[in-house]
PDB file of C-alpha atoms in Angstrom:
ATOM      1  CA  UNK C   7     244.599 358.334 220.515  1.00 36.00           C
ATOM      2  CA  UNK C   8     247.845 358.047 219.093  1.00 39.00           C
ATOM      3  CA  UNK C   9     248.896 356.630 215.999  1.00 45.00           C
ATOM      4  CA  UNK C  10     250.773 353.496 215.348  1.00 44.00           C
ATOM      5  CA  UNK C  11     253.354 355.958 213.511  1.00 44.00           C
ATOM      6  CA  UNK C  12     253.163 358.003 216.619  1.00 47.00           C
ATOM      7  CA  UNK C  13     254.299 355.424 219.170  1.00 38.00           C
ATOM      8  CA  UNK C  14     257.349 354.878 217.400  1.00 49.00           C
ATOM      9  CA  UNK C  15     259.234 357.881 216.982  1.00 56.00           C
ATOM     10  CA  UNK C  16     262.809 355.952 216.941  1.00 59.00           C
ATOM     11  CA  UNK C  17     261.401 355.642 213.311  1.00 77.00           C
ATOM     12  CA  UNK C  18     261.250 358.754 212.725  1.00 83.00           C
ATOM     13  CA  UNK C  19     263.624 361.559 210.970  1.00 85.00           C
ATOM     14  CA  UNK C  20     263.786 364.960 213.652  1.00 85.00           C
ATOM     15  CA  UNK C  21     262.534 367.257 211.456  1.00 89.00           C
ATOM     16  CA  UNK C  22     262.565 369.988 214.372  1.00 89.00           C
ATOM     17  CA  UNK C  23     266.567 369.486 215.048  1.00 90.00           C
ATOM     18  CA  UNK C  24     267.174 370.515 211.247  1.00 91.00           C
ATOM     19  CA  UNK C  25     264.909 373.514 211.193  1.00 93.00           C
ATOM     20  CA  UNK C  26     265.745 374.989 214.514  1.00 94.00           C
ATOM     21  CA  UNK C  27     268.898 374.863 212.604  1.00 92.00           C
ATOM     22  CA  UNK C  28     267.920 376.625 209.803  1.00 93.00           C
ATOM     23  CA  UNK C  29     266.029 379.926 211.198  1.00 94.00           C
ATOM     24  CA  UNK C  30     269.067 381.152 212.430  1.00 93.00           C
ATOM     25  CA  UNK C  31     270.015 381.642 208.963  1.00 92.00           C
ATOM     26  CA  UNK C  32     266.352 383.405 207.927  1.00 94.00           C
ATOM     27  CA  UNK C  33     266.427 386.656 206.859  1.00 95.00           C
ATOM     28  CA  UNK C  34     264.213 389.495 205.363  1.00 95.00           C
ATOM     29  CA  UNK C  35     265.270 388.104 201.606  1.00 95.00           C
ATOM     30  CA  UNK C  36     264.511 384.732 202.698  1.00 95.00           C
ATOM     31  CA  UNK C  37     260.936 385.837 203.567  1.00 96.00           C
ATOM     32  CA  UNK C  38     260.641 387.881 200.395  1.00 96.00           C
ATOM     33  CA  UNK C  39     261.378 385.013 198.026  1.00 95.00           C
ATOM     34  CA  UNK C  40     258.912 382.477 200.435  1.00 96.00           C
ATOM     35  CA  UNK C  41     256.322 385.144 200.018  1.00 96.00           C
ATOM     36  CA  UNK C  42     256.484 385.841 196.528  1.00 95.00           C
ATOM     37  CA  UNK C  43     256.471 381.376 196.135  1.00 95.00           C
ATOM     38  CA  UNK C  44     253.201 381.347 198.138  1.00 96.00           C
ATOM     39  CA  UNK C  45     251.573 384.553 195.596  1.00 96.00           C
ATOM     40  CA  UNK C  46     252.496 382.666 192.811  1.00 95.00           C
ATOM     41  CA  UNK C  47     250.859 379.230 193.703  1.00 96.00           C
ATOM     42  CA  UNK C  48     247.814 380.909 194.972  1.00 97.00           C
ATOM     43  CA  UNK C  49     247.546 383.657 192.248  1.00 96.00           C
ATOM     44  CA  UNK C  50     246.815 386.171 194.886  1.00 94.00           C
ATOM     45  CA  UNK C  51     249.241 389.321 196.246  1.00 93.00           C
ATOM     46  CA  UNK C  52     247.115 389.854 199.866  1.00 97.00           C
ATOM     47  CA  UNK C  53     245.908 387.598 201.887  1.00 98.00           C
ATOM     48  CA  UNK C  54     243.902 389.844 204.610  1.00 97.00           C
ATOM     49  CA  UNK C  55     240.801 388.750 206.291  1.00 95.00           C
ATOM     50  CA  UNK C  56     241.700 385.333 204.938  1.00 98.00           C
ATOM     51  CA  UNK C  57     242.437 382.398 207.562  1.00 98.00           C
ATOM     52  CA  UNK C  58     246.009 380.436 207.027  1.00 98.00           C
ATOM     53  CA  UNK C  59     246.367 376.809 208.158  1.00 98.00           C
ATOM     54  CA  UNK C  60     249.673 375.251 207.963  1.00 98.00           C
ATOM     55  CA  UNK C  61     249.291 371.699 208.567  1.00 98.00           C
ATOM     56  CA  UNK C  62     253.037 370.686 209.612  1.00 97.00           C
ATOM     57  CA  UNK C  63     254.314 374.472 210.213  1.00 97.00           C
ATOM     58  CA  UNK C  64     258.076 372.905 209.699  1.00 95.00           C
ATOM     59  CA  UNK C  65     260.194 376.113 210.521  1.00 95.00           C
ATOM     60  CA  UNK C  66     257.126 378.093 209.921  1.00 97.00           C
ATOM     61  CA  UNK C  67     258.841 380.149 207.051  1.00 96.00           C
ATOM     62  CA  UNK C  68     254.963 380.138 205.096  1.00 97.00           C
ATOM     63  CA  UNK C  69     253.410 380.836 208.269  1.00 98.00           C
ATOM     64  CA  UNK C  70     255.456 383.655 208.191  1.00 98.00           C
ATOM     65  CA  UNK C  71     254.838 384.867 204.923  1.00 97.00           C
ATOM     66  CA  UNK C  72     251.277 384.206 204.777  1.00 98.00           C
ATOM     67  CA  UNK C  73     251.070 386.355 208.050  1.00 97.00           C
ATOM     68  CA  UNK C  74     253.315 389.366 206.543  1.00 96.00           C
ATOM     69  CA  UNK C  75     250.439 388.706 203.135  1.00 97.00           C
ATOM     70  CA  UNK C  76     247.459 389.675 206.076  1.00 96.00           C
ATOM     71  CA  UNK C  77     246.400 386.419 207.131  1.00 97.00           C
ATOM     72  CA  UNK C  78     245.162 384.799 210.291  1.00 97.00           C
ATOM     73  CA  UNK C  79     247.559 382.175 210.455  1.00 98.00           C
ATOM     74  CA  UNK C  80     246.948 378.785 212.752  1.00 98.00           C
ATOM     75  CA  UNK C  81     250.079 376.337 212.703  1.00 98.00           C
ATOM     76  CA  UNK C  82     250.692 373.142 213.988  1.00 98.00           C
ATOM     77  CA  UNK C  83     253.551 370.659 213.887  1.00 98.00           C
ATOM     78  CA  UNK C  84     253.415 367.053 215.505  1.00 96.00           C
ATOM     79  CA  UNK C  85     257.291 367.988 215.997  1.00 96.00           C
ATOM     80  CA  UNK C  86     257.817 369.725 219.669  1.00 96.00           C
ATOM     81  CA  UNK C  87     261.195 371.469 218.175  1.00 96.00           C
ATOM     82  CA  UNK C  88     259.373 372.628 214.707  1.00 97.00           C
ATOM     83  CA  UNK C  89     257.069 374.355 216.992  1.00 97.00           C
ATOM     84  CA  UNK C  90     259.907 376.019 218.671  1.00 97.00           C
ATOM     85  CA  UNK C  91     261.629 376.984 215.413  1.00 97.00           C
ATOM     86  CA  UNK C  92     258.485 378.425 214.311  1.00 97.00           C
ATOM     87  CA  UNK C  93     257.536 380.247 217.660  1.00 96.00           C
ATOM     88  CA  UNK C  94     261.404 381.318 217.173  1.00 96.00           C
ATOM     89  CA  UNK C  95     260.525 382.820 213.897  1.00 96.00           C
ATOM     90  CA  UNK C  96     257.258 384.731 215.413  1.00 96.00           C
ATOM     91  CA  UNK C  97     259.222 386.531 217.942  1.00 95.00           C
ATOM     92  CA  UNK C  98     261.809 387.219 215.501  1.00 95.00           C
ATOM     93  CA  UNK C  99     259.868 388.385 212.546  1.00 95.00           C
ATOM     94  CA  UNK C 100     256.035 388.915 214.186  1.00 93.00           C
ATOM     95  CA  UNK C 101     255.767 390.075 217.231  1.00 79.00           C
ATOM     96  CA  UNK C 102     252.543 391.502 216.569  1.00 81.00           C
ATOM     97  CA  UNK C 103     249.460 389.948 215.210  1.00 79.00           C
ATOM     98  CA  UNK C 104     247.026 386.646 214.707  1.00 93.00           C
ATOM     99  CA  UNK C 105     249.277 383.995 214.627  1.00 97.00           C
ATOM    100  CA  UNK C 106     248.676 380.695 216.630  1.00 96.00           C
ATOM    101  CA  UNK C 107     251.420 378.126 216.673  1.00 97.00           C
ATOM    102  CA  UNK C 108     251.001 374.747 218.756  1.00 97.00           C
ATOM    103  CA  UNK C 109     251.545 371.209 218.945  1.00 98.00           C
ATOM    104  CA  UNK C 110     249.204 368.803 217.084  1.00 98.00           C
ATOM    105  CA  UNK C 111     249.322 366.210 214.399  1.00 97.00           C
ATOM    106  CA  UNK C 112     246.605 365.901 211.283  1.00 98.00           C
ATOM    107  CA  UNK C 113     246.752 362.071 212.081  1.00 97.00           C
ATOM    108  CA  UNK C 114     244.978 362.979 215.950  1.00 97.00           C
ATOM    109  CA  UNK C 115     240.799 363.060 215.151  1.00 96.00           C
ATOM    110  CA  UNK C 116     240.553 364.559 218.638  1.00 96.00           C
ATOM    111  CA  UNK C 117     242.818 367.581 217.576  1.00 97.00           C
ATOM    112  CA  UNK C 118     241.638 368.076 214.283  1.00 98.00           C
ATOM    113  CA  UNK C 119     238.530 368.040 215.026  1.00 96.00           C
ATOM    114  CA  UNK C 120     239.007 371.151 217.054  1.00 97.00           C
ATOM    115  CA  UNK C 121     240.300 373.156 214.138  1.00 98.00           C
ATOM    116  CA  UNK C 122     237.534 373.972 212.283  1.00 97.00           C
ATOM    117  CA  UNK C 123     237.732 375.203 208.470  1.00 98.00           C
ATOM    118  CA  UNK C 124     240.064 377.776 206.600  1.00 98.00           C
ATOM    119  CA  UNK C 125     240.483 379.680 203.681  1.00 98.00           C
ATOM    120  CA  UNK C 126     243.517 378.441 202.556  1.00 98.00           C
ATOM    121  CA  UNK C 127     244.949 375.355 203.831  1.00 98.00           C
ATOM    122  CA  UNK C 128     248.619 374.840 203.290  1.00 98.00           C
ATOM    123  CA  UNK C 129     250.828 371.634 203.746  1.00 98.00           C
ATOM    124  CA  UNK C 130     254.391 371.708 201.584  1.00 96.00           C
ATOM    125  CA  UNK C 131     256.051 368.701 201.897  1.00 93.00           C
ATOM    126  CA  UNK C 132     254.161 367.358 205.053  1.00 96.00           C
ATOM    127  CA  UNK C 133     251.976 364.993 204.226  1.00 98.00           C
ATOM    128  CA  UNK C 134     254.388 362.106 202.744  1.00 97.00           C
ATOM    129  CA  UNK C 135     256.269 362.602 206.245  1.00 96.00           C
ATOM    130  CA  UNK C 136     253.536 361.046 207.774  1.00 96.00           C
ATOM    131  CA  UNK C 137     253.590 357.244 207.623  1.00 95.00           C
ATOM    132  CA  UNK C 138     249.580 357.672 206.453  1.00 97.00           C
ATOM    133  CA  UNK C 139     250.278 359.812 203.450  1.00 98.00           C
ATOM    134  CA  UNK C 140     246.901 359.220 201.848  1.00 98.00           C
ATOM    135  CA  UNK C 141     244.775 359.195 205.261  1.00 98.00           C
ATOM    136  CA  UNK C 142     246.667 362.938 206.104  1.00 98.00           C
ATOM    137  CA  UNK C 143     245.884 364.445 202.232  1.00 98.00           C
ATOM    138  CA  UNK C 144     242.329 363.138 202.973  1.00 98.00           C
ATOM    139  CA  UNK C 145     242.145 364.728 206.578  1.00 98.00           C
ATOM    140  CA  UNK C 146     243.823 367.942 205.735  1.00 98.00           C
ATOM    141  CA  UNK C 147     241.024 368.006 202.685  1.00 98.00           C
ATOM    142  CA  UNK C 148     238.494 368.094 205.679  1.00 98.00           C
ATOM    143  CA  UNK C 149     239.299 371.554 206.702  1.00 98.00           C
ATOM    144  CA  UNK C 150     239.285 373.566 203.610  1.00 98.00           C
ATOM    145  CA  UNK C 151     236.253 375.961 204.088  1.00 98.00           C
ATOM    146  CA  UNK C 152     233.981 376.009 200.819  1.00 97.00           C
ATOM    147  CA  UNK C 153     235.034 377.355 197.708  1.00 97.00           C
ATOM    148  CA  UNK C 154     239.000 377.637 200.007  1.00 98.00           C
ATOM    149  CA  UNK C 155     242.183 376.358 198.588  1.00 98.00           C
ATOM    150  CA  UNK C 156     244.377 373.506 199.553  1.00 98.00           C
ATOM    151  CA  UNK C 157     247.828 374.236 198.557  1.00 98.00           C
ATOM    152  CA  UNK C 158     249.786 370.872 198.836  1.00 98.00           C
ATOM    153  CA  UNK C 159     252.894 369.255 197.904  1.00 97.00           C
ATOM    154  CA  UNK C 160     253.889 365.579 197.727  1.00 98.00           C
ATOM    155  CA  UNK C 161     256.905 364.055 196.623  1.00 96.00           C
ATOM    156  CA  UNK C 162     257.028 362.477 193.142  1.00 96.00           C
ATOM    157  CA  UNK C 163     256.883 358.648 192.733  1.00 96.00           C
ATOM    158  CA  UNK C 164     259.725 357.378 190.263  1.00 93.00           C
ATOM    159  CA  UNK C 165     259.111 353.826 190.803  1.00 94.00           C
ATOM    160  CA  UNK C 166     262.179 351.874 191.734  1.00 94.00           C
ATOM    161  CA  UNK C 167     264.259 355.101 192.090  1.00 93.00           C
ATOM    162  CA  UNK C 168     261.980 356.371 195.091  1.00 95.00           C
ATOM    163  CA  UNK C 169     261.821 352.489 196.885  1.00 95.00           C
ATOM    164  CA  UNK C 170     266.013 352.622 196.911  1.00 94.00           C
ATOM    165  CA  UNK C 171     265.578 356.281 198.708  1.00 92.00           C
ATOM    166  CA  UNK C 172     262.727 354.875 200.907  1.00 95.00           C
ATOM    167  CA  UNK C 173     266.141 352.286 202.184  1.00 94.00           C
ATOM    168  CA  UNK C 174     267.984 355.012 202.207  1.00 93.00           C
ATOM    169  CA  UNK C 175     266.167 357.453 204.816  1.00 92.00           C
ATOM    170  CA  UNK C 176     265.316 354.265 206.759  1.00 93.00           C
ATOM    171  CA  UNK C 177     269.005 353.909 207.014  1.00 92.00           C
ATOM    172  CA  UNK C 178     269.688 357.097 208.140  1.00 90.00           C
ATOM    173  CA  UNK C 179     267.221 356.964 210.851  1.00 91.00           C
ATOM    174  CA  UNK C 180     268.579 353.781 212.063  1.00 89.00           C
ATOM    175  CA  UNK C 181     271.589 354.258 211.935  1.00 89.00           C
ATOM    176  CA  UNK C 182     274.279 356.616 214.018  1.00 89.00           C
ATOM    177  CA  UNK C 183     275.933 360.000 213.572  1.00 89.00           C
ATOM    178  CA  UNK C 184     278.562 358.476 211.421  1.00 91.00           C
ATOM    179  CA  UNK C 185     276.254 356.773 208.846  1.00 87.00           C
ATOM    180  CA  UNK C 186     274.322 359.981 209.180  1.00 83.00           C
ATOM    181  CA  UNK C 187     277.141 362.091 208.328  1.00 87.00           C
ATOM    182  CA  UNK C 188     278.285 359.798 205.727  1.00 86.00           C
ATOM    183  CA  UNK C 189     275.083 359.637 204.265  1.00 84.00           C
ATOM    184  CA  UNK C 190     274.502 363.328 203.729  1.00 83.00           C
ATOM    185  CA  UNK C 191     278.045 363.961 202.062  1.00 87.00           C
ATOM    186  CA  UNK C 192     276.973 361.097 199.584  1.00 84.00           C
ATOM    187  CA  UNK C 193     274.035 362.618 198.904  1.00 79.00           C
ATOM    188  CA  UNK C 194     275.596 366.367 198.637  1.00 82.00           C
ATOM    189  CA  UNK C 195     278.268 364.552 196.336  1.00 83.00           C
ATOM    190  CA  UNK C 196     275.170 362.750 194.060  1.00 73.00           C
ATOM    191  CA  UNK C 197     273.632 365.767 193.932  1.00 70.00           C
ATOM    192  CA  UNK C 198     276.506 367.979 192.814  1.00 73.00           C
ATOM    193  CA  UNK C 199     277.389 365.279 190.303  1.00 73.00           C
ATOM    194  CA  UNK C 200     273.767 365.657 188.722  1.00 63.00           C
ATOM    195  CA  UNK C 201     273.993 369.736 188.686  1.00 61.00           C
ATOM    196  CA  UNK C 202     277.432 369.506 186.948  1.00 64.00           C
ATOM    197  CA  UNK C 203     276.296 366.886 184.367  1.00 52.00           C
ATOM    198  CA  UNK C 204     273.019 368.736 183.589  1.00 51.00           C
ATOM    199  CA  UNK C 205     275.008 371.893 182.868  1.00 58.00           C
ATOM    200  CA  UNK C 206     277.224 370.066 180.490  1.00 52.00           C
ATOM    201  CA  UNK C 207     274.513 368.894 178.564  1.00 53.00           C
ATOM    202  CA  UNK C 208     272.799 372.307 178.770  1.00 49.00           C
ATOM    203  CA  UNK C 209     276.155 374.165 177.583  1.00 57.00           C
ATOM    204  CA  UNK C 210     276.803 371.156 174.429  1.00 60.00           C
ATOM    205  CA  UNK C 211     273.161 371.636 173.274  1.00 63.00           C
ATOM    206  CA  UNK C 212     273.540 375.342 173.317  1.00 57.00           C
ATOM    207  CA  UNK C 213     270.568 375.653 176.060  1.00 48.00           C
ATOM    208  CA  UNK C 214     271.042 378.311 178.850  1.00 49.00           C
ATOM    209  CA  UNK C 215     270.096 377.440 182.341  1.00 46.00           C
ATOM    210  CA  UNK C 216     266.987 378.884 183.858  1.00 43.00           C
ATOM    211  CA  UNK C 217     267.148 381.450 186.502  1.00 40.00           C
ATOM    212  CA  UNK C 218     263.518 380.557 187.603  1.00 39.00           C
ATOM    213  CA  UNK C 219     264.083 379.405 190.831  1.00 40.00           C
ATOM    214  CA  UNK C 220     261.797 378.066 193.005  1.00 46.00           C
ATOM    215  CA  UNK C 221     262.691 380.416 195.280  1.00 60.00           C
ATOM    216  CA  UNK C 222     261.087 379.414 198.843  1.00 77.00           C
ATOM    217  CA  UNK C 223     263.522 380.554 201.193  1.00 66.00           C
ATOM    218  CA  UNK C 224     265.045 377.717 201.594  1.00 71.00           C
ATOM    219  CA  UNK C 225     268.789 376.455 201.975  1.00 73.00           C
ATOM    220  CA  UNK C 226     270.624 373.899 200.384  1.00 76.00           C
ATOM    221  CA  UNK C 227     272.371 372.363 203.343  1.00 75.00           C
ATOM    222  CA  UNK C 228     269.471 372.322 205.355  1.00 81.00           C
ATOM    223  CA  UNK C 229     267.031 371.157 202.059  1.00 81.00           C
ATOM    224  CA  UNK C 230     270.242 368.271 201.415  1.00 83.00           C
ATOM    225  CA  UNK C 231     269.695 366.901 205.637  1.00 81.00           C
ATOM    226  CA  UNK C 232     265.219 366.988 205.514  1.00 79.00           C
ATOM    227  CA  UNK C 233     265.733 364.380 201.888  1.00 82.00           C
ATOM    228  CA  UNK C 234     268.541 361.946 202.983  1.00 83.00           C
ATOM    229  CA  UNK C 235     266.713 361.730 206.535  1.00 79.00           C
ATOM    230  CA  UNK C 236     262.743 362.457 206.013  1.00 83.00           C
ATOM    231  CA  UNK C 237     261.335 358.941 207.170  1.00 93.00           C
ATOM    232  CA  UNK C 238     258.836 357.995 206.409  1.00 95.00           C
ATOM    233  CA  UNK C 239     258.811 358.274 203.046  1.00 95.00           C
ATOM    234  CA  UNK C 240     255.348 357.905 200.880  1.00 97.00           C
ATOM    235  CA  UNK C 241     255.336 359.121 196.757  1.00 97.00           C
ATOM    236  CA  UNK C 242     252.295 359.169 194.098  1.00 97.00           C
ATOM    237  CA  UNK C 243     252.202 360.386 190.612  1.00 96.00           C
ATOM    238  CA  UNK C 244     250.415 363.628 190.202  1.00 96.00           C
ATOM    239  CA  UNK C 245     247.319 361.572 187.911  1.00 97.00           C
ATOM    240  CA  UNK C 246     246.920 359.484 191.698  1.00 98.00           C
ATOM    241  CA  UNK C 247     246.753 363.073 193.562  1.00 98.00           C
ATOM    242  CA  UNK C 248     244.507 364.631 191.560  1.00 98.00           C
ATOM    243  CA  UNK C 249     242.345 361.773 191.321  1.00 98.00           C
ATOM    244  CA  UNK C 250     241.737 361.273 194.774  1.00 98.00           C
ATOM    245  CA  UNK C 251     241.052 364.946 195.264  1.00 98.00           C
ATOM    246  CA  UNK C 252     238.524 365.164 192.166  1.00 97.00           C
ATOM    247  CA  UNK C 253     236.759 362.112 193.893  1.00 97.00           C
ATOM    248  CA  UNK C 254     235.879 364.603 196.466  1.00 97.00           C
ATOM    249  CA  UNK C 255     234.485 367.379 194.713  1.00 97.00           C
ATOM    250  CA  UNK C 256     237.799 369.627 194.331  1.00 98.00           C
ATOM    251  CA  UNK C 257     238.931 371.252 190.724  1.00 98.00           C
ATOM    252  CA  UNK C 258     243.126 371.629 190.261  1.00 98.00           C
ATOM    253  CA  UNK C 259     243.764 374.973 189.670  1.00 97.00           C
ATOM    254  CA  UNK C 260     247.629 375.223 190.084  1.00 97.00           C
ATOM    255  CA  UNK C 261     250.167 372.422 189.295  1.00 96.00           C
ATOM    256  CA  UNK C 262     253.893 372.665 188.810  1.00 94.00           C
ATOM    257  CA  UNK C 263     255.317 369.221 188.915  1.00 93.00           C
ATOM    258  CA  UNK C 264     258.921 368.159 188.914  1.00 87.00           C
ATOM    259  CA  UNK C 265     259.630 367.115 185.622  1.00 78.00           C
ATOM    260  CA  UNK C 266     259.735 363.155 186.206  1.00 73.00           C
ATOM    261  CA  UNK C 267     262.576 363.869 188.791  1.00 77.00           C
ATOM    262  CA  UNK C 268     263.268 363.959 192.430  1.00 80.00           C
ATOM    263  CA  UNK C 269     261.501 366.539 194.517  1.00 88.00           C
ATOM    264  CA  UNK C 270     257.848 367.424 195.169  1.00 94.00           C
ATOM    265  CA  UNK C 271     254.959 367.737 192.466  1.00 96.00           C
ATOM    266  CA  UNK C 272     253.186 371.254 193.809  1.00 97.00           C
ATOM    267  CA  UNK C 273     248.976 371.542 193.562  1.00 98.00           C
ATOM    268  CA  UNK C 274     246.813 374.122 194.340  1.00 98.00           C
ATOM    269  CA  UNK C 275     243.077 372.674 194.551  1.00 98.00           C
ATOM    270  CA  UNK C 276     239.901 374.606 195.043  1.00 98.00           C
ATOM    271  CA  UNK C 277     237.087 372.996 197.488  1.00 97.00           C
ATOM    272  CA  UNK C 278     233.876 372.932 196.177  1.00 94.00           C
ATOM    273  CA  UNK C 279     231.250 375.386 197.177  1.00 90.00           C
ATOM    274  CA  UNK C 280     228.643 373.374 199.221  1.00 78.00           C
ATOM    275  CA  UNK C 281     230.750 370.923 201.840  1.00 67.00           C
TER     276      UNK C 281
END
């Protein structure tokens, strides 16, 4: 059955147009840096014999690199064209091997239900995206295999901030090319304006800038178009996450959060043994 969110996709930001987009720019350093992200989180180097479920496979960049790590990867997208961009990036990149991509959304019972339990099950920046953020994080909880590891990231909730950029991506997804366009240069322009003003500060205090980057793969332009547009739009402070994962039976192992700022809060949770 379909969900309410489902039957109204006019609500709804096209993920799949933006990263169709952005695999045409992928490239063996891209897949590096994504690779070396997903090691990090997990505090593993290989992944083989282990079973890889991305829950909202996006452009499939981490399907990607957990199948170049040795993993079985299964994706799915609810998104028609991020299933493309990821099949894209299989023929590109993977040619060979066990890697599944299809349609599907964690919100369908009937299709989960068909997707058994994994080793690591992966979701970065998914589950918010939703319109039944805390439903999906539950779900996608369902089909870590004992003593597995959710890897998950939601965006942070910064209270009054994060209800005028819920407005925001609803406006963009109502609204036409124009206010699209005119939207993301705002945005690029806000966002420039921080960078620039956090550098002075950095440079008066006598504070060098970190070269730590997050290093995913990712690119600007196409990061800048998925946060003015990605409707819906859910947040929750990483005490809310981890409490709701605790209440069923699963121990944090790996948190980087985003300082109090915009972005995504990153977790790494362990299922417990017996399930």
């Amino acid at each position: 059955m379909a969900t309410n969110f489902e039957m109204h996709d006019k609500r709804r930001f096209a993920f799949g147009n933006n990263w169709l987009s952005y695999v045409k720019v992928v490239d063996e350093n891209r897949i590096e840096e994504a690779k070396r992200s997903l090691t990090r989180a997990l505090g593993v180097s290989d992944l083989t014999g282990l079973s890889f479920l991305d829950v909202g496979c996006g452009s499939g960049m981490f399907s990607l690199a957990a199948h170049r790590l040795g993993a079985r990867v299964h994706a799915f997208d609810y998104d028609a064209q991020s299933v493309a961009a990821s099949a894209e990036l299989r023929r590109r990149f993977a040619a060979d091997g066990d890697w599944t991509v299809e349609q599907g959304s964690i919100l369908d019972e009937d299709y989960v239900r068909g997707l058994g339990r994994h080793d690591i099950v992966y979701s970065w920046g998914v589950l918010h995206h939703t319109g039944a953020m805390w439903q999906a994080i539950n779900t996608t909880a369902t089909l870590v295999a004992p003593d597995g590891l959710l890897y998950i990231s939601i965006y942070n909730d910064q209270g009054a901030a994060s209800r005028l950029w819920w407005r925001l991506k609803r406006l963009y997804v109502q609204g036409g090319p124009l206010m699209r366009k005119s939207l993301v240069l705002a945005g690029g322009v806000y966002f420039r304006s921080r960078s620039m003003a956090a550098q002075v500060i950095r440079t008066t205090c006598g504070v060098s800038a970190s070269r730590e980057a997050r290093g995913r793969g990712m690119s600007r332009r196409h990061d800048l178009i998925d946060w003015m547009g990605g409707f819906p739009f859910e947040v929750a402070k990483p005490e809310q996450v981890f409490s709701f994962l605790r209440e069923r039976h699963f121990e944090l192992r790996y948190l980087t959060t985003c300082a109090g700022s915009l972005g995504c809060n990153e977790y790494v949770f362990e299922a417990p043994a017996c399930r």
